[in-house]
Rosetta silent file (secondary structure, phi, psi, omega in degrees, C-alpha in Angstrom):
SEQUENCE: SAYEAAAAADPDSAPPHNNLGNLLSEAGRHTEALRHYERALELDSGHFETLYNYAGTLLELNRFADAAAVYDRALKLSPRDLDVRNGLITAFSRSGNFSEAMGLAMETSDLYPDRFEPNFNAGVLLQQAGHDAHAVSYYERALRINPAYLPGKLAVAKLLAGSADGKVRNPVRALAL
SCORE:     score description
SCORE:     0.000 S_00000001
   1 L     0.000  168.385  178.709   32.629  -28.642   71.491 S_00000001
   2 H   -64.724  -35.004  179.594   33.812  -26.075   73.991 S_00000001
   3 H   -67.876  -39.749  176.843   31.276  -27.400   76.512 S_00000001
   4 H   -62.799  -42.600  179.043   32.603  -30.951   76.171 S_00000001
   5 H   -63.212  -40.856  179.730   36.132  -29.651   76.656 S_00000001
   6 H   -65.562  -41.698  179.268   35.042  -27.679   79.737 S_00000001
   7 H   -66.554  -37.288  178.896   33.293  -30.721   81.247 S_00000001
   8 H   -71.034  -37.957 -178.322   36.365  -32.878   80.537 S_00000001
   9 H   -71.831  -31.334 -178.233   38.754  -30.255   81.929 S_00000001
  10 L  -133.060   68.067 -172.964   36.723  -29.764   85.106 S_00000001
  11 L   -66.821  -12.839 -178.766   34.734  -32.998   85.615 S_00000001
  12 L  -104.304   24.108  178.697   33.983  -32.163   89.248 S_00000001
  13 L  -121.261  132.197 -177.157   32.207  -28.880   88.534 S_00000001
  14 H   -67.128  -44.691 -173.986   28.443  -28.653   87.993 S_00000001
  15 H   -56.637  -42.858  178.848   28.217  -25.701   85.553 S_00000001
  16 H   -62.579  -35.866  177.772   30.121  -27.337   82.650 S_00000001
  17 H   -68.847  -38.828  175.711   27.915  -30.444   82.912 S_00000001
  18 H   -61.264  -46.656 -178.438   24.805  -28.261   82.994 S_00000001
  19 H   -64.171  -40.388  177.746   25.983  -26.344   79.928 S_00000001
  20 H   -66.911  -39.103  174.846   26.799  -29.524   78.035 S_00000001
  21 H   -58.486  -41.752  178.139   23.388  -30.901   79.006 S_00000001
  22 H   -61.779  -45.322  179.934   21.781  -27.781   77.546 S_00000001
  23 H   -60.843  -45.816 -179.881   23.683  -28.171   74.286 S_00000001
  24 H   -66.093  -40.417  178.982   22.735  -31.840   73.999 S_00000001
  25 H   -63.784  -43.228  178.595   19.099  -31.154   74.869 S_00000001
  26 H   -63.040  -28.198  178.424   18.884  -28.412   72.242 S_00000001
  27 L   -85.622    2.640  179.394   20.280  -30.909   69.711 S_00000001
  28 L    82.077   10.373 -179.669   17.529  -33.372   70.631 S_00000001
  29 L   -98.017   64.768 -170.410   19.925  -35.704   72.422 S_00000001
  30 H   -64.685  -39.609 -178.887   17.835  -35.738   75.580 S_00000001
  31 H   -63.088  -42.220  176.996   19.059  -39.006   77.080 S_00000001
  32 H   -66.033  -39.179  179.103   22.665  -37.819   76.917 S_00000001
  33 H   -60.051  -43.443 -179.631   21.608  -34.444   78.296 S_00000001
  34 H   -58.089  -40.053  179.945   19.980  -36.129   81.290 S_00000001
  35 H   -60.913  -39.839  179.761   23.238  -37.875   82.150 S_00000001
  36 H   -72.304  -38.200  175.703   25.073  -34.535   82.291 S_00000001
  37 H   -62.946  -42.424  179.375   22.338  -32.877   84.328 S_00000001
  38 H   -63.315  -39.080  177.599   22.408  -35.824   86.734 S_00000001
  39 H   -64.311  -44.209  178.506   26.193  -35.536   87.021 S_00000001
  40 H   -58.748  -40.135 -178.655   25.902  -31.806   87.693 S_00000001
  41 H   -75.142  -26.548  171.539   23.352  -32.501   90.430 S_00000001
  42 H   -63.114  -37.788 -177.940   25.584  -35.184   91.956 S_00000001
  43 H   -78.602  -33.099 -178.234   28.228  -32.485   92.252 S_00000001
  44 L  -151.060   91.905 -174.307   25.864  -29.751   93.440 S_00000001
  45 L   -64.071  -16.303  179.629   22.352  -30.901   94.351 S_00000001
  46 L  -106.418   20.614  179.940   21.215  -27.299   94.732 S_00000001
  47 L   -74.098  101.458 -171.432   22.428  -26.013   91.375 S_00000001
  48 H   -56.216  -48.726 -176.778   19.304  -24.073   90.402 S_00000001
  49 H   -60.297  -39.303  179.193   20.000  -23.768   86.672 S_00000001
  50 H   -66.748  -42.801  178.065   20.615  -27.504   86.386 S_00000001
  51 H   -57.717  -46.582 -179.370   17.409  -28.324   88.240 S_00000001
  52 H   -62.371  -46.831 -178.274   15.442  -26.056   85.902 S_00000001
  53 H   -68.243  -39.348  178.288   17.086  -27.425   82.751 S_00000001
  54 H   -61.115  -46.673  179.567   16.840  -31.040   83.924 S_00000001
  55 H   -61.722  -41.909  179.186   13.119  -30.630   84.622 S_00000001
  56 H   -62.330  -38.413  178.356   12.559  -29.051   81.209 S_00000001
  57 H   -69.844  -39.245  175.378   14.264  -31.969   79.481 S_00000001
  58 H   -60.726  -38.879  177.002   12.201  -34.449   81.494 S_00000001
  59 H   -62.428  -43.846  177.544    9.107  -32.543   80.357 S_00000001
  60 H   -58.487  -31.816 -178.630   10.285  -32.842   76.727 S_00000001
  61 L   -89.226    9.333 -179.850   10.530  -36.611   77.250 S_00000001
  62 L    61.724   27.138  175.265    6.955  -36.730   78.591 S_00000001
  63 L   -97.185   70.159 -168.141    8.226  -37.779   82.012 S_00000001
  64 H   -65.384  -43.731 -179.734    5.764  -35.458   83.676 S_00000001
  65 H   -65.319  -40.673  177.163    5.839  -36.792   87.249 S_00000001
  66 H   -63.667  -42.813  178.864    9.658  -36.766   87.243 S_00000001
  67 H   -61.239  -42.582 -179.876    9.657  -33.235   85.824 S_00000001
  68 H   -61.217  -41.691  179.946    7.219  -32.096   88.517 S_00000001
  69 H   -63.263  -39.756 -179.387    9.450  -33.501   91.253 S_00000001
  70 H   -74.171  -42.155  175.591   12.512  -31.686   89.888 S_00000001
  71 H   -58.668  -38.230  179.590   10.629  -28.423   89.281 S_00000001
  72 H   -62.293  -39.817  176.761    9.420  -28.660   92.886 S_00000001
  73 H   -62.386  -43.008  179.350   13.020  -28.879   94.079 S_00000001
  74 H   -64.810  -38.228 -178.922   13.882  -25.788   91.995 S_00000001
  75 H   -64.797  -33.436  177.353   10.840  -23.948   93.338 S_00000001
  76 H   -65.202  -30.709  178.447   12.037  -24.526   96.896 S_00000001
  77 H   -79.671  -31.963 -177.681   15.283  -22.743   95.971 S_00000001
  78 L  -140.997   80.244 -170.792   13.547  -19.879   94.180 S_00000001
  79 L   -62.129  -19.887 -177.846    9.879  -19.721   95.259 S_00000001
  80 L  -103.944    3.463 -176.567    8.938  -16.752   93.085 S_00000001
  81 L   -65.784  115.254 -175.336   10.617  -17.870   89.852 S_00000001
  82 H   -66.123  -39.463  179.863    7.937  -17.528   87.184 S_00000001
  83 H   -64.864  -41.734  178.011    9.555  -19.922   84.701 S_00000001
  84 H   -64.887  -43.596  178.774    9.835  -22.672   87.308 S_00000001
  85 H   -60.355  -45.111  179.684    6.241  -22.089   88.378 S_00000001
  86 H   -64.812  -39.018  176.470    5.016  -22.293   84.773 S_00000001
  87 H   -62.845  -42.448 -179.957    7.038  -25.465   84.201 S_00000001
  88 H   -66.858  -39.200  176.387    5.615  -27.041   87.343 S_00000001
  89 H   -60.230  -45.361  178.955    2.073  -26.065   86.336 S_00000001
  90 H   -62.596  -45.574 -179.882    2.639  -27.715   82.949 S_00000001
  91 H   -62.061  -44.906  177.384    4.123  -30.848   84.527 S_00000001
  92 H   -60.083  -48.109 -176.964    1.226  -31.144   86.989 S_00000001
  93 H   -61.338  -47.169 -177.966   -1.336  -30.591   84.255 S_00000001
  94 H   -70.769  -22.018  177.510    0.184  -33.080   81.824 S_00000001
  95 L   -87.710    0.402  178.506    0.544  -35.706   84.542 S_00000001
  96 L    88.407    6.851 -179.825   -3.175  -35.395   85.291 S_00000001
  97 L   -93.417   68.713 -172.633   -2.727  -33.602   88.589 S_00000001
  98 H   -68.010  -33.969 -179.196   -5.137  -30.813   87.685 S_00000001
  99 H   -65.800  -40.859  176.388   -5.956  -29.718   91.223 S_00000001
 100 H   -65.137  -43.252 -179.743   -2.256  -29.079   91.958 S_00000001
 101 H   -61.114  -46.128 -177.898   -1.844  -27.348   88.585 S_00000001
 102 H   -65.835  -42.635  178.984   -4.886  -25.154   89.142 S_00000001
 103 H   -61.570  -44.448  179.839   -3.876  -24.235   92.697 S_00000001
 104 H   -68.909  -36.690  178.778   -0.364  -23.283   91.650 S_00000001
 105 H   -63.318  -43.247  179.960   -1.661  -21.374   88.601 S_00000001
 106 H   -68.301  -39.859  176.573   -4.004  -19.299   90.742 S_00000001
 107 H   -62.379  -41.966 -179.542   -1.271  -18.694   93.342 S_00000001
 108 H   -66.608  -39.380  176.893    1.132  -17.660   90.568 S_00000001
 109 H   -61.852  -38.701  177.572   -1.469  -15.342   89.093 S_00000001
 110 H   -67.400  -35.673  177.662   -1.848  -13.696   92.500 S_00000001
 111 H   -70.292  -32.777 -175.723    1.938  -13.289   92.759 S_00000001
 112 L  -127.268   66.418 -176.518    2.134  -11.843   89.236 S_00000001
 113 L   -65.739  -18.511 -178.381   -1.165  -10.058   88.574 S_00000001
 114 L  -101.325   13.828  178.633    0.402   -7.954   85.824 S_00000001
 115 L  -109.341  136.725 -175.566    1.834  -10.880   83.843 S_00000001
 116 H   -64.840  -55.012 -169.158   -0.135  -12.429   81.005 S_00000001
 117 H   -57.205  -47.712 -179.343    0.877  -16.094   81.154 S_00000001
 118 H   -63.352  -35.233  179.319   -0.057  -16.927   84.772 S_00000001
 119 H   -70.138  -43.038  178.627   -3.457  -15.293   84.384 S_00000001
 120 H   -65.509  -43.889  179.344   -4.196  -17.005   81.089 S_00000001
 121 H   -60.350  -41.503  177.907   -2.998  -20.388   82.425 S_00000001
 122 H   -62.258  -40.694  177.329   -5.253  -20.050   85.471 S_00000001
 123 H   -61.351  -45.121  179.947   -8.170  -19.308   83.150 S_00000001
 124 H   -60.339  -48.987 -177.265   -7.459  -22.366   81.006 S_00000001
 125 H   -66.083  -39.114  177.035   -7.194  -24.688   84.013 S_00000001
 126 H   -65.267  -40.165  177.869  -10.314  -23.281   85.657 S_00000001
 127 H   -64.117  -43.223  178.594  -12.237  -23.670   82.406 S_00000001
 128 H   -61.026  -31.506  179.982  -11.034  -27.273   82.052 S_00000001
 129 L   -83.902   -1.344  178.710  -12.283  -27.925   85.582 S_00000001
 130 L    85.711   12.862  178.491  -15.704  -26.513   84.684 S_00000001
 131 L   -96.800   65.953 -171.123  -15.358  -23.314   86.706 S_00000001
 132 H   -60.807  -44.915 -177.482  -16.346  -21.094   83.798 S_00000001
 133 H   -61.970  -40.902  179.276  -17.343  -17.977   85.720 S_00000001
 134 H   -69.741  -36.956  179.246  -14.063  -17.991   87.616 S_00000001
 135 H   -60.742  -40.833 -178.882  -12.129  -18.716   84.399 S_00000001
 136 H   -57.364  -41.072 -177.422  -13.582  -15.608   82.762 S_00000001
 137 H   -63.952  -38.546  178.472  -12.120  -13.354   85.461 S_00000001
 138 H   -72.320  -41.410  176.322   -8.610  -14.745   84.865 S_00000001
 139 H   -59.478  -44.151 -178.623   -8.972  -14.611   81.081 S_00000001
 140 H   -65.092  -37.628  176.524  -10.151  -11.005   81.310 S_00000001
 141 H   -62.423  -43.355  178.473   -7.217  -10.095   83.544 S_00000001
 142 H   -62.506  -40.458 -178.406   -4.873  -11.667   80.968 S_00000001
 143 H   -72.034  -24.085  172.972   -6.583   -9.778   78.146 S_00000001
 144 H   -67.438  -29.450  179.193   -6.163   -6.457   79.960 S_00000001
 145 H   -80.078  -41.457 -179.317   -2.422   -7.185   79.828 S_00000001
 146 L  -134.018   80.961 -174.242   -2.405   -8.399   76.212 S_00000001
 147 L   -66.865  -14.727 -177.414   -5.653   -7.296   74.550 S_00000001
 148 L   -90.405   -0.322 -175.170   -4.584   -8.513   71.105 S_00000001
 149 L   -75.776  101.638 -173.699   -4.268  -12.202   72.080 S_00000001
 150 H   -60.871  -45.021  178.675   -6.904  -13.822   69.859 S_00000001
 151 H   -58.791  -33.243  176.631   -7.096  -17.261   71.560 S_00000001
 152 H   -68.125  -43.252  177.788   -7.841  -15.481   74.825 S_00000001
 153 H   -61.470  -42.782  179.979  -10.554  -13.378   73.232 S_00000001
 154 H   -64.392  -41.573  179.983  -12.130  -16.463   71.684 S_00000001
 155 H   -62.166  -45.691 -179.701  -12.074  -18.365   74.978 S_00000001
 156 H   -66.841  -43.633 -178.837  -13.759  -15.511   76.841 S_00000001
 157 H   -59.878  -42.624  179.035  -16.267  -14.898   74.038 S_00000001
 158 H   -63.903  -42.372  179.832  -17.326  -18.564   74.031 S_00000001
 159 H   -66.768  -40.128 -178.877  -17.735  -18.587   77.796 S_00000001
 160 H   -73.112  -30.882 -179.610  -19.680  -15.341   77.828 S_00000001
 161 H   -69.275  -29.302  178.209  -21.905  -16.383   74.941 S_00000001
 162 L   157.153  119.126 -177.880  -23.069  -19.423   76.877 S_00000001
 163 L  -102.179  163.640 -179.476  -21.320  -22.092   78.850 S_00000001
 164 L   -63.563  -31.561 -177.832  -22.206  -25.722   79.399 S_00000001
 165 L   -85.315   -4.361  176.337  -22.854  -25.134   83.111 S_00000001
 166 L    73.624    6.803 -175.727  -25.274  -22.296   82.401 S_00000001
 167 L   -89.191  -25.868 -175.943  -23.556  -19.969   84.872 S_00000001
 168 L  -117.976  111.685  177.600  -21.914  -17.567   82.451 S_00000001
 169 L  -145.021  112.552  177.832  -24.090  -15.923   79.856 S_00000001
 170 L  -155.705   75.266 -176.009  -23.434  -12.483   78.529 S_00000001
 171 H   -62.992  -28.349  179.628  -23.672  -12.419   74.741 S_00000001
 172 H   -65.511  -46.590  176.493  -23.447   -8.623   74.603 S_00000001
 173 H   -64.305  -36.950  179.984  -20.042   -8.665   76.301 S_00000001
 174 H   -61.373  -44.595 -179.802  -19.020  -11.628   74.135 S_00000001
 175 H   -68.188  -28.583 -179.480  -19.767   -9.682   70.950 S_00000001
 176 H   -69.345  -21.945  179.843  -17.885   -6.645   72.259 S_00000001
 177 L   -69.332    0.000    0.000  -14.660   -8.636   72.354 S_00000001
């Protein structure tokens, strides 16, 4: 491929290795992709795109703690990057580090109050932690951004109709959704 030729022609440059890693990852050849991402990072440890792509491939391989560590490195380079934040939230959550995931989700929601995904993710994580009343506020914020999102409507309706902790009960609002 052109990416292989570019990596061979310029073996001491990070971008061709990153691009070849992307191609291999998209083809499901994740182990080979990791080798190219690692080579790119040997050449340029602060290559943001490689860090992001490397972390995503680690996530695909269910290497959640490794993915979280790499996403964290990328986040230090670009603290407001929404994709990196969402990847890190996913990595934390899947590795069982729910408190870190929830904290970052709520922080991200505060940074991006007009974006659907961070608000919905914060709602999901808060609901999983049993903070139903707080989850409703994030779900509702997400639904103001994307009112047609059915899974969000269902989540809020269930919480408003009656939650396990008994704190959120508003069947009239639930039916209005």
